[in-house]
PDB file of C-alpha atoms in Angstrom:
ATOM      1  CA  MET A   1       0.000   0.000   0.000  1.00  0.00           C
ATOM      2  CA  ALA A   2       1.344   3.419  -0.932  1.00  0.00           C
ATOM      3  CA  THR A   3       1.881   5.954   1.814  1.00  0.00           C
ATOM      4  CA  PRO A   4      -0.550   8.867   1.898  1.00  0.00           C
ATOM      5  CA  ARG A   5       0.719  12.047   0.325  1.00  0.00           C
ATOM      6  CA  ARG A   6       1.061  15.465   1.891  1.00  0.00           C
ATOM      7  CA  GLN A   7       0.730  14.301   5.496  1.00  0.00           C
ATOM      8  CA  VAL A   8       2.724  17.230   6.886  1.00  0.00           C
ATOM      9  CA  PHE A   9       0.725  19.749   4.865  1.00  0.00           C
ATOM     10  CA  VAL A  10      -2.630  18.309   5.935  1.00  0.00           C
ATOM     11  CA  GLY A  11      -1.492  18.024   9.563  1.00  0.00           C
ATOM     12  CA  THR A  12      -0.328  21.627   9.514  1.00  0.00           C
ATOM     13  CA  ALA A  13      -3.653  22.721   8.018  1.00  0.00           C
ATOM     14  CA  LEU A  14      -5.599  20.898  10.740  1.00  0.00           C
ATOM     15  CA  ALA A  15      -3.452  22.357  13.519  1.00  0.00           C
ATOM     16  CA  LEU A  16      -3.827  25.830  12.033  1.00  0.00           C
ATOM     17  CA  GLY A  17      -7.581  25.390  11.833  1.00  0.00           C
ATOM     18  CA  ALA A  18      -7.639  24.589  15.544  1.00  0.00           C
ATOM     19  CA  ALA A  19      -5.390  27.554  16.383  1.00  0.00           C
ATOM     20  CA  ALA A  20      -7.474  29.926  14.275  1.00  0.00           C
ATOM     21  CA  THR A  21     -10.640  28.681  15.953  1.00  0.00           C
ATOM     22  CA  ALA A  22      -9.157  29.200  19.425  1.00  0.00           C
ATOM     23  CA  LEU A  23      -7.953  32.699  18.569  1.00  0.00           C
ATOM     24  CA  GLY A  24     -11.295  33.510  16.960  1.00  0.00           C
ATOM     25  CA  ALA A  25     -13.093  32.440  20.133  1.00  0.00           C
ATOM     26  CA  MET A  26     -10.801  34.653  22.219  1.00  0.00           C
ATOM     27  CA  LEU A  27     -11.434  37.625  19.968  1.00  0.00           C
ATOM     28  CA  ALA A  28     -15.188  36.988  20.093  1.00  0.00           C
ATOM     29  CA  MET A  29     -15.023  37.055  23.889  1.00  0.00           C
ATOM     30  CA  TRP A  30     -12.906  40.226  23.679  1.00  0.00           C
ATOM     31  CA  LEU A  31     -15.597  41.909  21.581  1.00  0.00           C
ATOM     32  CA  ARG A  32     -18.312  40.727  23.945  1.00  0.00           C
ATOM     33  CA  TYR A  33     -16.515  42.097  27.026  1.00  0.00           C
ATOM     34  CA  ARG A  34     -15.703  45.312  25.177  1.00  0.00           C
ATOM     35  CA  ASP A  35     -19.322  45.779  24.118  1.00  0.00           C
ATOM     36  CA  ALA A  36     -20.526  45.228  27.681  1.00  0.00           C
ATOM     37  CA  ALA A  37     -17.998  47.737  29.037  1.00  0.00           C
ATOM     38  CA  ILE A  38     -18.772  50.531  26.582  1.00  0.00           C
ATOM     39  CA  SER A  39     -22.553  50.050  26.660  1.00  0.00           C
ATOM     40  CA  VAL A  40     -22.637  51.505  30.174  1.00  0.00           C
ATOM     41  CA  PRO A  41     -22.945  55.317  30.116  1.00  0.00           C
ATOM     42  CA  GLY A  42     -19.455  56.717  30.613  1.00  0.00           C
ATOM     43  CA  GLY A  43     -18.005  53.225  30.404  1.00  0.00           C
ATOM     44  CA  SER A  44     -14.613  52.513  28.953  1.00  0.00           C
ATOM     45  CA  TRP A  45     -13.036  49.225  27.956  1.00  0.00           C
ATOM     46  CA  LEU A  46      -9.443  50.457  28.028  1.00  0.00           C
ATOM     47  CA  PRO A  47      -8.193  50.813  31.628  1.00  0.00           C
ATOM     48  CA  LYS A  48      -7.249  54.284  32.844  1.00  0.00           C
ATOM     49  CA  ASP A  49      -3.628  55.331  32.351  1.00  0.00           C
ATOM     50  CA  VAL A  50      -3.119  52.690  29.643  1.00  0.00           C
ATOM     51  CA  SER A  51      -2.224  53.762  26.146  1.00  0.00           C
ATOM     52  CA  VAL A  52      -1.702  51.379  23.271  1.00  0.00           C
ATOM     53  CA  PRO A  53       1.579  51.964  21.402  1.00  0.00           C
ATOM     54  CA  MET A  54       0.452  51.709  17.799  1.00  0.00           C
ATOM     55  CA  VAL A  55       3.868  51.922  16.107  1.00  0.00           C
ATOM     56  CA  PRO A  56       5.070  48.453  17.181  1.00  0.00           C
ATOM     57  CA  ALA A  57       1.602  47.002  16.557  1.00  0.00           C
ATOM     58  CA  ASN A  58       1.666  48.421  13.029  1.00  0.00           C
ATOM     59  CA  VAL A  59       5.239  47.217  12.495  1.00  0.00           C
ATOM     60  CA  MET A  60       4.102  43.721  13.445  1.00  0.00           C
ATOM     61  CA  LEU A  61       1.307  43.909  10.890  1.00  0.00           C
ATOM     62  CA  ILE A  62       3.613  45.254   8.194  1.00  0.00           C
ATOM     63  CA  ALA A  63       6.156  42.496   8.975  1.00  0.00           C
ATOM     64  CA  CYS A  64       3.546  39.889   8.088  1.00  0.00           C
ATOM     65  CA  LEU A  65       3.720  40.829   4.400  1.00  0.00           C
ATOM     66  CA  PRO A  66       7.440  40.119   3.917  1.00  0.00           C
ATOM     67  CA  ILE A  67       7.110  37.013   6.092  1.00  0.00           C
ATOM     68  CA  CYS A  68       4.564  35.644   3.608  1.00  0.00           C
ATOM     69  CA  ILE A  69       6.671  36.720   0.636  1.00  0.00           C
ATOM     70  CA  PHE A  70       9.806  35.093   2.050  1.00  0.00           C
ATOM     71  CA  ALA A  71       7.908  31.918   2.962  1.00  0.00           C
ATOM     72  CA  GLN A  72       6.651  31.676  -0.616  1.00  0.00           C
ATOM     73  CA  TRP A  73      10.161  32.411  -1.889  1.00  0.00           C
ATOM     74  CA  ALA A  74      11.349  29.396   0.115  1.00  0.00           C
ATOM     75  CA  VAL A  75       8.730  27.230  -1.623  1.00  0.00           C
ATOM     76  CA  TYR A  76       9.720  28.620  -5.023  1.00  0.00           C
ATOM     77  CA  SER A  77      13.400  27.960  -4.339  1.00  0.00           C
ATOM     78  CA  ALA A  78      12.766  24.492  -2.919  1.00  0.00           C
ATOM     79  CA  LYS A  79      10.805  23.447  -5.994  1.00  0.00           C
ATOM     80  CA  ARG A  80      13.783  24.489  -8.107  1.00  0.00           C
ATOM     81  CA  GLN A  81      16.340  22.740  -5.852  1.00  0.00           C
ATOM     82  CA  ASP A  82      17.929  26.103  -5.027  1.00  0.00           C
ATOM     83  CA  LYS A  83      19.315  25.511  -1.527  1.00  0.00           C
ATOM     84  CA  PRO A  84      21.050  28.878  -0.994  1.00  0.00           C
ATOM     85  CA  HIS A  85      17.936  30.910  -1.741  1.00  0.00           C
ATOM     86  CA  ALA A  86      15.676  28.533   0.184  1.00  0.00           C
ATOM     87  CA  GLY A  87      17.961  28.825   3.201  1.00  0.00           C
ATOM     88  CA  LEU A  88      18.086  32.601   2.920  1.00  0.00           C
ATOM     89  CA  ALA A  89      14.304  32.831   2.655  1.00  0.00           C
ATOM     90  CA  LEU A  90      13.759  30.551   5.658  1.00  0.00           C
ATOM     91  CA  GLY A  91      16.283  32.542   7.677  1.00  0.00           C
ATOM     92  CA  LEU A  92      14.567  35.811   6.822  1.00  0.00           C
ATOM     93  CA  VAL A  93      11.198  34.382   7.844  1.00  0.00           C
ATOM     94  CA  ALA A  94      12.627  33.368  11.217  1.00  0.00           C
ATOM     95  CA  LEU A  95      14.346  36.737  11.660  1.00  0.00           C
ATOM     96  CA  LEU A  96      11.157  38.688  10.987  1.00  0.00           C
ATOM     97  CA  ALA A  97       9.178  36.386  13.269  1.00  0.00           C
ATOM     98  CA  ILE A  98      11.657  37.125  16.057  1.00  0.00           C
ATOM     99  CA  ALA A  99      11.148  40.828  15.317  1.00  0.00           C
ATOM    100  CA  VAL A 100       7.384  40.324  15.709  1.00  0.00           C
ATOM    101  CA  ILE A 101       7.925  38.669  19.096  1.00  0.00           C
ATOM    102  CA  ASN A 102      10.235  41.518  20.107  1.00  0.00           C
ATOM    103  CA  ALA A 103       7.668  44.147  19.089  1.00  0.00           C
ATOM    104  CA  GLN A 104       4.977  42.423  21.149  1.00  0.00           C
ATOM    105  CA  ALA A 105       7.329  42.267  24.142  1.00  0.00           C
ATOM    106  CA  TYR A 106       7.877  46.011  23.741  1.00  0.00           C
ATOM    107  CA  ILE A 107       4.112  46.559  23.733  1.00  0.00           C
ATOM    108  CA  TYR A 108       3.829  44.535  26.946  1.00  0.00           C
ATOM    109  CA  SER A 109       6.530  46.633  28.617  1.00  0.00           C
ATOM    110  CA  GLN A 110       5.011  49.947  27.509  1.00  0.00           C
ATOM    111  CA  MET A 111       1.393  49.171  28.342  1.00  0.00           C
ATOM    112  CA  ALA A 112       2.097  47.493  31.697  1.00  0.00           C
ATOM    113  CA  VAL A 113      -1.448  46.176  31.949  1.00  0.00           C
ATOM    114  CA  PRO A 114      -1.960  44.091  35.096  1.00  0.00           C
ATOM    115  CA  VAL A 115      -3.268  40.681  34.182  1.00  0.00           C
ATOM    116  CA  ASN A 116      -5.324  40.282  37.358  1.00  0.00           C
ATOM    117  CA  GLU A 117      -7.280  43.546  37.332  1.00  0.00           C
ATOM    118  CA  GLY A 118     -10.309  42.883  35.209  1.00  0.00           C
ATOM    119  CA  ALA A 119     -11.219  41.298  31.941  1.00  0.00           C
ATOM    120  CA  TYR A 120      -9.142  43.648  29.778  1.00  0.00           C
ATOM    121  CA  GLY A 121      -5.786  42.474  31.097  1.00  0.00           C
ATOM    122  CA  ALA A 122      -6.687  38.801  31.083  1.00  0.00           C
ATOM    123  CA  MET A 123      -8.108  38.891  27.568  1.00  0.00           C
ATOM    124  CA  PHE A 124      -5.305  41.110  26.256  1.00  0.00           C
ATOM    125  CA  TYR A 125      -2.584  38.754  27.439  1.00  0.00           C
ATOM    126  CA  ALA A 126      -4.512  35.636  26.422  1.00  0.00           C
ATOM    127  CA  ALA A 127      -5.081  36.773  22.840  1.00  0.00           C
ATOM    128  CA  THR A 128      -1.744  38.461  22.222  1.00  0.00           C
ATOM    129  CA  GLY A 129       0.069  35.693  24.089  1.00  0.00           C
ATOM    130  CA  THR A 130      -1.491  33.178  21.735  1.00  0.00           C
ATOM    131  CA  VAL A 131      -0.095  35.105  18.781  1.00  0.00           C
ATOM    132  CA  VAL A 132       3.335  35.304  20.431  1.00  0.00           C
ATOM    133  CA  ALA A 133       3.206  31.543  21.008  1.00  0.00           C
ATOM    134  CA  MET A 134       2.253  31.038  17.357  1.00  0.00           C
ATOM    135  CA  ALA A 135       5.190  33.210  16.279  1.00  0.00           C
ATOM    136  CA  ALA A 136       7.575  31.272  18.533  1.00  0.00           C
ATOM    137  CA  ILE A 137       6.283  27.977  17.157  1.00  0.00           C
ATOM    138  CA  GLY A 138       6.758  29.424  13.680  1.00  0.00           C
ATOM    139  CA  VAL A 139      10.404  30.254  14.425  1.00  0.00           C
ATOM    140  CA  VAL A 140      10.970  26.661  15.535  1.00  0.00           C
ATOM    141  CA  PHE A 141       9.091  25.428  12.446  1.00  0.00           C
ATOM    142  CA  SER A 142      11.333  27.592  10.256  1.00  0.00           C
ATOM    143  CA  ALA A 143      14.435  26.106  11.888  1.00  0.00           C
ATOM    144  CA  VAL A 144      13.158  22.541  11.473  1.00  0.00           C
ATOM    145  CA  VAL A 145      12.296  23.154   7.827  1.00  0.00           C
ATOM    146  CA  ALA A 146      15.695  24.738   7.204  1.00  0.00           C
ATOM    147  CA  PHE A 147      17.583  21.857   8.807  1.00  0.00           C
ATOM    148  CA  ARG A 148      15.453  19.290   7.061  1.00  0.00           C
ATOM    149  CA  TYR A 149      15.613  20.835   3.606  1.00  0.00           C
ATOM    150  CA  LEU A 150      19.181  22.099   3.729  1.00  0.00           C
ATOM    151  CA  GLY A 151      20.309  18.861   5.358  1.00  0.00           C
ATOM    152  CA  GLY A 152      19.604  16.895   2.227  1.00  0.00           C
ATOM    153  CA  ARG A 153      15.894  16.249   1.850  1.00  0.00           C
ATOM    154  CA  THR A 154      15.630  18.425  -1.208  1.00  0.00           C
ATOM    155  CA  THR A 155      12.871  16.331  -2.760  1.00  0.00           C
ATOM    156  CA  ASP A 156      10.626  16.950   0.257  1.00  0.00           C
ATOM    157  CA  VAL A 157       9.031  20.237  -0.801  1.00  0.00           C
ATOM    158  CA  GLU A 158       5.849  19.427   1.119  1.00  0.00           C
ATOM    159  CA  VAL A 159       7.321  20.553   4.436  1.00  0.00           C
ATOM    160  CA  VAL A 160       8.372  23.879   2.891  1.00  0.00           C
ATOM    161  CA  SER A 161       4.836  24.325   1.539  1.00  0.00           C
ATOM    162  CA  ALA A 162       3.402  23.522   4.977  1.00  0.00           C
ATOM    163  CA  HIS A 163       5.757  26.136   6.416  1.00  0.00           C
ATOM    164  CA  ALA A 164       4.401  28.746   3.991  1.00  0.00           C
ATOM    165  CA  LEU A 165       0.818  27.805   4.868  1.00  0.00           C
ATOM    166  CA  TYR A 166       1.674  28.263   8.544  1.00  0.00           C
ATOM    167  CA  TRP A 167       2.839  31.817   7.958  1.00  0.00           C
ATOM    168  CA  TYR A 168      -0.138  32.684   5.736  1.00  0.00           C
ATOM    169  CA  VAL A 169      -2.543  31.671   8.496  1.00  0.00           C
ATOM    170  CA  PHE A 170      -0.416  33.412  11.132  1.00  0.00           C
ATOM    171  CA  SER A 171      -0.511  36.637   9.121  1.00  0.00           C
ATOM    172  CA  ALA A 172      -4.271  36.462   8.640  1.00  0.00           C
ATOM    173  CA  ALA A 173      -4.795  35.728  12.341  1.00  0.00           C
ATOM    174  CA  TYR A 174      -2.563  38.611  13.370  1.00  0.00           C
ATOM    175  CA  ALA A 175      -4.344  40.993  10.977  1.00  0.00           C
ATOM    176  CA  VAL A 176      -7.667  40.173  12.641  1.00  0.00           C
ATOM    177  CA  LEU A 177      -6.133  40.486  16.116  1.00  0.00           C
ATOM    178  CA  TRP A 178      -4.516  43.791  15.156  1.00  0.00           C
ATOM    179  CA  PHE A 179      -7.856  45.236  14.074  1.00  0.00           C
ATOM    180  CA  VAL A 180      -9.860  43.937  17.029  1.00  0.00           C
ATOM    181  CA  ILE A 181      -7.382  44.616  19.836  1.00  0.00           C
ATOM    182  CA  TYR A 182      -5.174  47.453  18.661  1.00  0.00           C
ATOM    183  CA  VAL A 183      -7.423  49.467  16.338  1.00  0.00           C
ATOM    184  CA  THR A 184     -10.862  49.221  17.937  1.00  0.00           C
ATOM    185  CA  LYS A 185      -9.375  49.185  21.457  1.00  0.00           C
TER     186      LYS A 185
END
């Protein structure tokens, strides 16, 4: 019996579906809590003395575009057996993902929202922490793909394609989170 094809790609798609569902549920709860807080006359969802630094949040969103481009470049290079360019593309994806994590850490340090003082802090850290965890997992995924492909499995383009899919879904998830949490506040 022949082995099933594209197992890594399908597994990645299923895991991403679960992650997107979890993040979507968190953002739905965020919107529900936000709506309840602002529906009260004079109510505010954002805690007093907390300002959202939009520059790093926007930089994170803008970084998602080159991450997707570089991830697709890795697929393009892998299909053409071009190891140097595939390695460069995978390295750039990991580097930009680390920059995204760094920008979110900066936002945490600037906002200094206490996690235990109301729904805002708990939901803020839960949702943005999920995205940070996804970015960290993506960095590890990039390293695994780089070692696997550059280590000699040049015919295994499926894992590079799964890597690109991971970053496409990450970028879409972050774009939704950016709008819900950072723009609508």
